[in-house]
Tab-separated table of C-alpha atoms in Angstrom:
chain	number	residue	atom	x	y	z
A	1	MET	CA	-71.665	-27.560	-58.346
A	2	ILE	CA	-68.135	-26.409	-59.033
A	3	ILE	CA	-68.183	-22.561	-59.623
A	4	PRO	CA	-65.278	-20.675	-61.027
A	5	ILE	CA	-64.965	-17.285	-59.368
A	6	ALA	CA	-62.512	-14.247	-59.775
A	7	SER	CA	-62.323	-10.519	-58.941
A	8	ASP	CA	-60.079	-7.622	-59.259
A	9	HIS	CA	-58.777	-5.693	-56.276
A	10	ALA	CA	-62.000	-3.650	-55.901
A	11	GLY	CA	-64.044	-6.821	-55.821
A	12	PHE	CA	-61.700	-8.908	-53.579
A	13	GLU	CA	-63.621	-8.501	-50.300
A	14	THR	CA	-66.969	-9.272	-51.929
A	15	LYS	CA	-65.486	-12.299	-53.784
A	16	GLU	CA	-64.250	-13.722	-50.448
A	17	LYS	CA	-67.736	-13.333	-48.997
A	18	VAL	CA	-69.345	-14.984	-51.987
A	19	LYS	CA	-66.888	-17.879	-51.765
A	20	GLN	CA	-68.091	-18.404	-48.168
A	21	ILE	CA	-71.789	-18.252	-49.262
A	22	LEU	CA	-71.119	-20.781	-52.035
A	23	GLU	CA	-69.470	-23.206	-49.561
A	24	GLU	CA	-72.346	-22.810	-47.168
A	25	LEU	CA	-74.750	-23.619	-49.978
A	26	GLY	CA	-72.763	-26.764	-50.703
A	27	HIS	CA	-70.926	-25.588	-53.894
A	28	MET	CA	-67.304	-25.599	-54.576
A	29	PRO	CA	-65.833	-22.306	-55.522
A	30	VAL	CA	-62.571	-22.466	-57.565
A	31	ASP	CA	-60.869	-19.115	-57.032
A	32	TYR	CA	-58.942	-17.717	-59.997
A	33	GLY	CA	-57.776	-14.596	-58.197
A	34	THR	CA	-56.954	-11.950	-57.426
A	35	HIS	CA	-55.872	-12.953	-53.946
A	36	SER	CA	-55.428	-9.534	-52.293
A	37	ASP	CA	-56.625	-5.909	-52.669
A	38	ASP	CA	-53.409	-4.912	-54.581
A	39	SER	CA	-54.274	-3.260	-57.763
A	40	VAL	CA	-54.614	-5.523	-60.811
A	41	ASP	CA	-56.297	-5.433	-64.302
A	42	TYR	CA	-59.772	-6.958	-64.214
A	43	PRO	CA	-59.597	-8.461	-67.710
A	44	ASP	CA	-56.844	-10.730	-66.601
A	45	PHE	CA	-59.098	-12.414	-64.117
A	46	ALA	CA	-62.475	-12.202	-66.040
A	47	VAL	CA	-60.992	-14.282	-68.935
A	48	GLN	CA	-60.065	-17.202	-66.652
A	49	VAL	CA	-63.638	-17.598	-65.513
A	50	ALA	CA	-65.131	-16.828	-68.960
A	51	GLU	CA	-63.026	-19.473	-70.586
A	52	LYS	CA	-64.177	-22.155	-68.082
A	53	VAL	CA	-67.748	-21.381	-68.737
A	54	ASP	CA	-67.436	-20.654	-72.527
A	55	SER	CA	-65.825	-24.125	-73.096
A	56	GLY	CA	-68.620	-25.825	-71.068
A	57	GLU	CA	-66.286	-27.103	-68.411
A	58	HIS	CA	-68.467	-25.342	-65.886
A	59	GLY	CA	-72.166	-24.247	-66.272
A	60	LYS	CA	-71.882	-20.989	-64.319
A	61	GLY	CA	-69.323	-18.524	-63.058
A	62	ILE	CA	-69.012	-15.512	-60.838
A	63	LEU	CA	-66.981	-12.291	-61.357
A	64	VAL	CA	-66.639	-9.329	-59.116
A	65	CYS	CA	-65.046	-5.853	-59.726
A	66	GLY	CA	-65.694	-2.407	-58.452
A	67	SER	CA	-68.727	-1.664	-60.607
A	68	GLY	CA	-69.288	-5.140	-62.041
A	69	GLN	CA	-69.249	-3.542	-65.527
A	70	GLY	CA	-65.680	-4.238	-66.544
A	71	MET	CA	-65.803	-7.832	-65.653
A	72	CYS	CA	-69.192	-8.141	-67.368
A	73	MET	CA	-67.949	-6.477	-70.622
A	74	THR	CA	-64.852	-8.722	-70.768
A	75	ALA	CA	-66.791	-11.980	-70.214
A	76	ASN	CA	-69.329	-11.126	-72.803
A	77	LYS	CA	-66.630	-11.148	-75.433
A	78	TYR	CA	-66.972	-14.929	-75.454
A	79	SER	CA	-69.582	-16.469	-77.657
A	80	ASN	CA	-71.063	-18.807	-75.116
A	81	ILE	CA	-71.151	-16.315	-72.366
A	82	ARG	CA	-74.199	-14.414	-71.148
A	83	ALA	CA	-72.654	-12.347	-68.336
A	84	ALA	CA	-75.118	-10.198	-66.291
A	85	LEU	CA	-74.581	-7.367	-63.975
A	86	VAL	CA	-76.679	-8.132	-60.920
A	87	TYR	CA	-77.269	-5.554	-58.157
A	88	ASP	CA	-80.479	-6.796	-56.477
A	89	GLU	CA	-82.799	-9.769	-56.060
A	90	THR	CA	-85.001	-8.748	-58.996
A	91	SER	CA	-82.079	-8.576	-61.403
A	92	ALA	CA	-80.701	-11.841	-60.120
A	93	ARG	CA	-84.002	-13.590	-60.935
A	94	MET	CA	-84.615	-11.876	-64.214
A	95	THR	CA	-81.175	-12.466	-65.648
A	96	ARG	CA	-81.625	-16.178	-65.113
A	97	GLN	CA	-85.361	-16.447	-66.081
A	98	HIS	CA	-85.306	-14.344	-69.263
A	99	ASN	CA	-81.610	-14.218	-70.370
A	100	ASN	CA	-80.273	-17.551	-69.137
A	101	ALA	CA	-77.279	-15.761	-67.789
A	102	ASN	CA	-74.389	-18.063	-66.990
A	103	VAL	CA	-71.911	-15.535	-65.443
A	104	LEU	CA	-73.028	-13.551	-62.466
A	105	CYS	CA	-71.200	-10.109	-62.312
A	106	LEU	CA	-71.344	-8.256	-59.005
A	107	PRO	CA	-70.460	-4.620	-58.158
A	108	GLY	CA	-68.071	-5.170	-55.260
A	109	ARG	CA	-67.925	-1.512	-54.323
A	110	GLN	CA	-71.654	-1.101	-54.339
A	111	MET	CA	-73.022	-4.416	-53.113
A	112	ASP	CA	-75.206	-4.453	-50.014
A	113	PRO	CA	-73.591	-7.110	-47.799
A	114	ASP	CA	-76.994	-7.976	-46.335
A	115	LYS	CA	-78.339	-8.816	-49.731
A	116	LEU	CA	-75.371	-10.611	-51.087
A	117	GLN	CA	-76.439	-14.071	-49.868
A	118	GLN	CA	-80.006	-13.547	-51.247
A	119	ILE	CA	-78.726	-12.455	-54.640
A	120	VAL	CA	-76.340	-15.388	-54.971
A	121	GLU	CA	-78.969	-17.893	-53.773
A	122	ILE	CA	-81.596	-16.522	-56.096
A	123	TRP	CA	-79.326	-16.470	-59.056
A	124	LEU	CA	-78.107	-20.028	-58.640
A	125	ASP	CA	-81.528	-21.408	-57.885
A	126	THR	CA	-83.527	-19.754	-60.643
A	127	ASP	CA	-84.139	-21.672	-63.808
A	128	PHE	CA	-84.312	-20.392	-67.316
A	129	ASP	CA	-87.964	-20.000	-68.418
A	130	GLY	CA	-87.277	-20.950	-72.052
A	131	GLY	CA	-90.229	-20.436	-74.353
A	132	ARG	CA	-90.249	-16.982	-75.973
A	133	HIS	CA	-87.074	-16.149	-74.105
A	134	GLU	CA	-85.183	-19.005	-75.814
A	135	ARG	CA	-85.726	-17.305	-79.166
A	136	ARG	CA	-84.321	-14.135	-77.801
A	137	VAL	CA	-81.250	-15.784	-76.310
A	138	ASN	CA	-80.662	-17.587	-79.651
A	139	LYS	CA	-80.765	-14.247	-81.392
A	140	ILE	CA	-77.930	-13.041	-79.091
A	141	LYS	CA	-75.962	-16.252	-79.682
A	142	SER	CA	-76.250	-15.850	-83.447
A	143	LEU	CA	-74.412	-12.513	-83.239
A	144	THR	CA	-71.209	-14.349	-82.491
A	145	GLU	CA	-71.546	-17.561	-84.433
A	146	ASN	CA	-70.251	-16.255	-87.656
A	147	ASN	CA	-67.511	-13.964	-86.308
């Protein structure tokens, strides 16, 4: 799977690790920056990944910033995005099973490097449960359909 990925300066190191994990899992990360730990504005990078997933060009994307929150808030401005802040294995699983999240947002400054691989693997490998959760995801979607 081709997976667009981006970070700000605070998430740069974690993003580089995630790219390596993705390649080891047989995926192709497409890096939209930033390419160093020099200070940048996270929205400039979040929109690049969000646009690729929002348009349907790619099914999933990954964003990393210091807390994960800024990237998540920015990505969720797009109508087809369900970005989720994920910080452990349980949140990785639940955001896919119950929310059908399509953008993984990681807190680069707070991410446990030993759990990073597990989180990425779980998030990518977990399917959406559908059923009653489909109704709820559709209610979220309806909030942006008429705006």
